[in-house]
Short mmCIF file of C-alpha atoms in Angstrom, two decimals:
data_model
loop_
_atom_site.label_atom_id
_atom_site.label_comp_id
_atom_site.label_asym_id
_atom_site.label_seq_id
_atom_site.Cartn_x
_atom_site.Cartn_y
_atom_site.Cartn_z
CA MET A 14 62.67 118.80 124.39
CA ILE A 15 65.78 118.70 122.18
CA THR A 16 66.25 121.62 119.86
CA ALA A 17 68.07 121.62 116.54
CA ALA A 18 70.93 123.62 118.04
CA GLN A 19 71.59 120.86 120.60
CA VAL A 20 72.00 118.15 117.98
CA GLU A 21 75.68 117.69 117.19
CA PRO A 22 76.50 117.12 113.54
CA VAL A 23 77.65 113.66 112.70
CA VAL A 24 81.15 113.73 111.24
CA PRO A 25 81.77 110.75 108.98
CA ALA A 26 84.82 108.73 109.91
CA PRO A 27 87.66 108.81 107.41
CA PRO A 28 87.86 105.72 105.28
CA ALA A 29 90.32 103.13 106.42
CA PRO A 30 93.41 102.91 104.25
CA ARG A 31 93.28 100.00 101.90
CA ARG A 32 96.06 97.49 101.97
CA ARG A 33 97.85 97.03 98.73
CA ARG A 34 97.06 93.54 97.55
CA VAL A 35 99.61 91.38 95.88
CA ARG A 36 98.70 91.09 92.23
CA TRP A 37 99.63 87.53 91.44
CA GLY A 38 99.09 88.12 87.75
CA GLN A 39 101.93 90.64 87.69
CA VAL A 40 104.13 88.29 89.71
CA ALA A 41 103.40 85.47 87.29
CA ALA A 42 104.17 87.70 84.32
CA ALA A 43 107.50 88.70 85.85
CA VAL A 44 108.48 85.07 86.44
CA ALA A 45 107.08 83.69 83.20
CA LEU A 46 109.64 85.25 80.85
CA PRO A 47 112.77 83.91 82.62
CA LEU A 48 111.18 80.48 82.91
CA LEU A 49 110.25 80.53 79.23
CA LEU A 50 113.82 81.43 78.26
CA VAL A 51 115.22 78.63 80.42
CA LEU A 52 112.72 76.19 78.90
CA LEU A 53 113.67 77.21 75.35
CA TRP A 54 117.34 76.87 76.28
CA GLN A 55 116.76 73.36 77.63
CA VAL A 56 114.75 72.26 74.62
CA SER A 57 117.38 73.68 72.27
CA ALA A 58 120.07 71.77 74.15
CA TRP A 59 118.09 68.55 73.72
CA ILE A 60 117.70 69.15 70.00
CA VAL A 61 121.12 70.55 69.06
CA GLN A 62 123.11 68.72 71.77
CA PRO A 63 126.12 71.06 71.90
CA ARG A 64 129.22 70.06 73.80
CA GLU A 65 129.00 70.86 77.49
CA TRP A 66 132.21 72.87 77.51
CA ILE A 67 130.70 75.16 74.85
CA LEU A 68 127.10 75.58 76.05
CA PRO A 69 125.75 73.33 78.80
CA SER A 70 122.04 72.89 79.32
CA PRO A 71 120.23 74.38 82.34
CA ALA A 72 119.78 70.89 83.77
CA THR A 73 123.52 70.27 83.54
CA ILE A 74 124.28 73.63 85.14
CA ALA A 75 121.88 72.90 88.01
CA SER A 76 123.28 69.41 88.54
CA THR A 77 126.89 70.62 88.45
CA GLY A 78 126.10 73.52 90.75
CA TRP A 79 124.63 71.14 93.30
CA ASP A 80 127.64 68.84 93.08
CA VAL A 81 130.11 71.70 93.69
CA ARG A 82 127.89 73.65 96.08
CA GLU A 83 130.54 73.74 98.80
CA ARG A 84 133.07 75.18 96.36
CA LEU A 85 130.57 77.74 95.16
CA TRP A 86 129.63 78.76 98.71
CA TYR A 87 133.30 79.16 99.64
CA HIS A 88 133.82 81.65 96.83
CA ALA A 89 130.40 83.29 97.25
CA GLN A 90 131.17 84.26 100.85
CA TRP A 91 134.16 86.30 99.70
CA THR A 92 132.18 88.01 96.96
CA ILE A 93 129.33 88.85 99.33
CA LEU A 94 131.78 90.32 101.85
CA ILE A 95 133.48 92.50 99.22
CA THR A 96 130.11 93.62 97.87
CA ILE A 97 128.67 94.60 101.24
CA VAL A 98 131.78 96.44 102.44
CA GLY A 99 132.22 98.23 99.11
CA PHE A 100 128.56 99.22 99.01
CA ALA A 101 128.67 100.48 102.60
CA LEU A 102 131.78 102.54 101.86
CA ALA A 103 130.20 103.99 98.73
CA THR A 104 127.04 104.86 100.66
CA VAL A 105 128.83 106.70 103.47
CA VAL A 106 131.34 108.55 101.30
CA GLY A 107 128.79 109.24 98.56
CA CYS A 108 126.27 110.75 100.99
CA LEU A 109 128.95 112.93 102.58
CA LEU A 110 130.15 114.20 99.20
CA ALA A 111 126.57 114.80 98.04
CA ALA A 112 125.87 116.84 101.18
CA MET A 113 129.03 118.89 100.69
CA ILE A 114 128.26 119.57 97.03
CA ALA A 115 124.63 120.49 97.69
CA ARG A 116 125.41 122.65 100.73
CA SER A 117 128.43 124.57 99.43
CA ARG A 118 128.64 126.14 96.00
CA ILE A 119 132.43 126.20 96.23
CA ALA A 120 132.55 122.48 97.02
CA GLY A 121 130.22 121.85 94.10
CA LEU A 122 132.47 123.74 91.70
CA MET A 123 135.57 121.98 93.01
CA LEU A 124 134.31 118.40 93.34
CA TYR A 125 131.31 117.76 91.12
CA PRO A 126 133.00 118.21 87.71
CA TRP A 127 135.87 115.92 88.72
CA ILE A 128 133.48 113.27 90.01
CA ILE A 129 131.76 113.27 86.63
CA VAL A 130 135.08 113.16 84.77
CA SER A 131 136.21 110.23 86.91
CA GLN A 132 133.47 108.08 85.38
CA THR A 133 135.07 108.42 81.95
CA ILE A 134 138.14 106.54 83.22
CA PRO A 135 137.85 102.76 82.79
CA LEU A 136 138.11 101.56 86.36
CA VAL A 137 139.13 98.12 85.14
CA ALA A 138 142.43 99.68 84.07
CA LEU A 139 142.93 101.02 87.61
CA ALA A 140 142.57 97.59 89.20
CA PRO A 141 146.24 96.54 88.69
CA LEU A 142 147.38 99.86 90.17
CA LEU A 143 145.14 99.44 93.19
CA VAL A 144 146.63 95.99 93.73
CA LEU A 145 150.12 97.55 93.77
CA TRP A 146 149.11 100.28 96.20
CA MET A 147 147.13 98.31 98.81
CA PRO A 148 146.37 94.77 99.97
CA ASP A 149 144.10 92.56 97.89
CA PHE A 150 141.07 93.01 100.15
CA GLY A 151 141.47 96.78 100.24
CA ALA A 152 141.94 96.95 96.48
CA MET A 153 138.78 94.97 95.75
CA VAL A 154 136.70 96.93 98.27
CA THR A 155 137.99 100.20 96.83
CA LEU A 156 137.15 99.10 93.31
CA ALA A 157 133.64 98.04 94.32
CA ALA A 158 133.15 101.39 96.07
CA LEU A 159 134.47 103.42 93.12
CA ILE A 160 132.14 101.69 90.69
CA SER A 161 129.06 102.08 92.90
CA ILE A 162 129.62 105.55 94.39
CA PHE A 163 128.65 107.62 91.35
CA PRO A 164 124.86 106.99 91.42
CA VAL A 165 124.83 107.71 95.15
CA ILE A 166 126.45 111.12 94.67
CA VAL A 167 124.34 112.12 91.67
CA ALA A 168 121.05 111.01 93.23
CA GLY A 169 121.94 112.63 96.56
CA VAL A 170 122.87 115.96 94.98
CA ASP A 171 119.77 116.04 92.79
CA GLY A 172 117.55 115.16 95.74
CA LEU A 173 119.01 117.79 98.04
CA ARG A 174 118.87 120.48 95.38
CA SER A 175 115.31 119.68 94.33
CA THR A 176 113.71 120.57 97.67
CA ASP A 177 110.73 122.88 97.25
CA PRO A 178 112.10 126.43 97.82
CA GLU A 179 108.69 127.64 98.99
CA LEU A 180 108.75 125.07 101.78
CA ILE A 181 112.23 126.18 102.81
CA ARG A 182 111.15 129.83 102.89
CA ALA A 183 108.11 128.90 104.95
CA VAL A 184 110.05 127.10 107.70
CA ARG A 185 112.73 129.79 107.73
CA THR A 186 110.03 132.43 108.13
CA LEU A 187 108.71 130.52 111.14
CA GLY A 188 112.14 130.76 112.75
CA ALA A 189 113.76 127.46 111.80
CA SER A 190 117.55 127.47 111.78
CA PRO A 191 119.53 126.42 108.70
CA GLY A 192 120.60 123.23 110.48
CA TRP A 193 117.03 122.33 111.44
CA THR A 194 115.88 123.07 107.90
CA TRP A 195 118.60 120.84 106.50
CA ARG A 196 117.81 117.90 108.79
CA HIS A 197 114.01 118.08 108.74
CA VAL A 198 113.25 119.46 105.27
CA ARG A 199 116.06 118.91 102.79
CA VAL A 200 117.17 115.44 103.85
CA PRO A 201 113.66 113.88 104.02
CA ALA A 202 112.82 115.43 100.64
CA ALA A 203 115.99 113.94 99.12
CA LEU A 204 115.44 110.38 100.39
CA PRO A 205 113.30 109.10 97.46
CA ARG A 206 115.94 110.06 94.90
CA LEU A 207 118.75 108.92 97.16
CA PHE A 208 117.24 105.45 97.47
CA THR A 209 117.05 105.27 93.68
CA GLY A 210 120.79 105.85 93.55
CA LEU A 211 121.38 103.35 96.34
CA LYS A 212 119.49 100.62 94.48
CA LEU A 213 121.70 101.19 91.45
CA ALA A 214 124.81 101.24 93.63
CA ALA A 215 123.86 97.95 95.27
CA VAL A 216 123.91 96.24 91.88
CA PHE A 217 127.07 98.02 90.72
CA ALA A 218 128.88 96.91 93.88
CA VAL A 219 128.56 93.30 92.75
CA THR A 220 130.14 94.24 89.42
CA GLY A 221 132.99 96.01 91.20
CA ALA A 222 133.63 93.00 93.42
CA VAL A 223 133.77 90.67 90.42
CA VAL A 224 136.13 92.95 88.51
CA GLY A 225 138.47 93.09 91.49
CA GLU A 226 138.40 89.33 91.88
CA LEU A 227 139.12 88.79 88.20
CA VAL A 228 142.24 90.93 88.46
CA ALA A 229 143.62 90.53 91.94
CA SER A 230 142.29 87.46 93.74
CA ASP A 231 142.24 83.70 93.69
CA ARG A 232 139.06 83.62 95.77
CA GLY A 233 135.56 84.80 94.96
CA LEU A 234 133.05 84.05 92.25
CA GLY A 235 134.87 86.32 89.83
CA ALA A 236 138.08 84.38 90.32
CA LEU A 237 136.11 81.13 90.07
CA THR A 238 134.71 82.10 86.67
CA ARG A 239 138.21 82.88 85.43
CA LEU A 240 139.68 79.61 86.69
CA SER A 241 136.79 77.37 85.64
CA ALA A 242 136.58 78.91 82.16
CA GLY A 243 140.31 78.38 81.70
CA GLN A 244 139.87 74.72 82.63
CA PHE A 245 136.82 74.32 80.35
CA GLU A 246 134.51 73.76 83.34
CA THR A 247 131.78 75.73 81.65
CA PRO A 248 128.90 74.41 83.83
CA VAL A 249 130.76 75.66 86.92
CA THR A 250 131.23 79.05 85.23
CA PHE A 251 127.51 79.30 84.49
CA ALA A 252 126.64 78.26 88.04
CA ALA A 253 128.88 81.01 89.41
CA VAL A 254 127.23 83.54 87.09
CA VAL A 255 123.78 82.47 88.32
CA ILE A 256 124.86 82.98 91.93
CA LEU A 257 126.25 86.41 91.05
CA ALA A 258 122.88 87.33 89.57
CA LEU A 259 121.14 86.16 92.73
CA ILE A 260 123.51 88.24 94.87
CA GLY A 261 122.74 91.31 92.78
CA ILE A 262 119.00 90.71 93.08
CA ALA A 263 119.31 90.19 96.84
CA MET A 264 121.27 93.45 97.25
CA PHE A 265 118.63 95.33 95.25
CA LEU A 266 115.79 93.84 97.31
CA ILE A 267 117.54 94.69 100.59
CA VAL A 268 117.82 98.35 99.62
CA ALA A 269 114.25 98.35 98.29
CA THR A 270 113.05 96.93 101.62
CA ALA A 271 114.97 99.64 103.49
CA GLU A 272 113.29 102.22 101.26
CA TRP A 273 109.89 100.68 101.99
CA ALA A 274 110.56 100.94 105.73
CA ALA A 275 112.11 104.42 105.67
CA LEU A 276 109.49 106.03 103.42
CA PRO A 277 106.09 104.84 104.67
CA TYR A 278 104.32 107.77 103.02
CA SER A 279 105.43 106.57 99.59
CA ARG A 280 103.27 103.45 99.85
CA ARG A 281 100.13 105.13 101.21
CA GLY A 282 97.23 106.07 99.00
CA THR A 283 96.88 109.67 97.86
CA ARG A 284 93.33 109.39 96.52
CA PRO A 285 90.77 112.02 97.64
CA GLY A 286 89.28 111.23 101.01
CA SER A 287 92.21 109.11 102.21
CA ASN A 288 93.61 109.80 105.65
#
């Protein structure tokens, strides 16, 4: 005979996490506005018929871009290289400076104000000086890094300083060393804000690369826009601008994908009863 004490309570299994479904309505809404603008531009070009060297139609830009695709790809490779190297340099140096500023009050007092002041200087004016001081490639990479490093430093410092002090006291009370606390508490807590700064820096790096090419290079999409505009090849200029926009979007998506992979807890549900 089985008594009530021998019956084990049935523990309900935790609900399985739901996968986030792609909302195609939101995707369609995000794509609809650019397509509508392009359609209005094309219709306006059919009606007004402006000269191509003033304002070409989207169809003309697409046709010209396909015709000169090898020329565009030749210059795009240089721009992509400058962007990636400049962004990587800004990421490494920016994270190191953010760690120094957040860890040491003296370093914060010495470095942080000057980093903020440096953003008031028009970096475009520094481009000719950088060309005089270093080779063209180094000057463009430095300019791309200088333009994109500021959001990395600010986001890194804010993230490291915003760690929950109660959590830090708790792990220190349990015997954690300052180094362990820094690696396993402060740095993981700062990653969400740091990735926000990195996404901004990825887009700014493209701007820095273009500025450097406009000033100091005969290769790259920035240099191509300068040369084609001077020769009234306006469709080529617009095609280069479109590719620059695509490079910026690709850089942003790459960093966003890295954030998605590095922060799995940010995409999990936090509703009551979730595991």
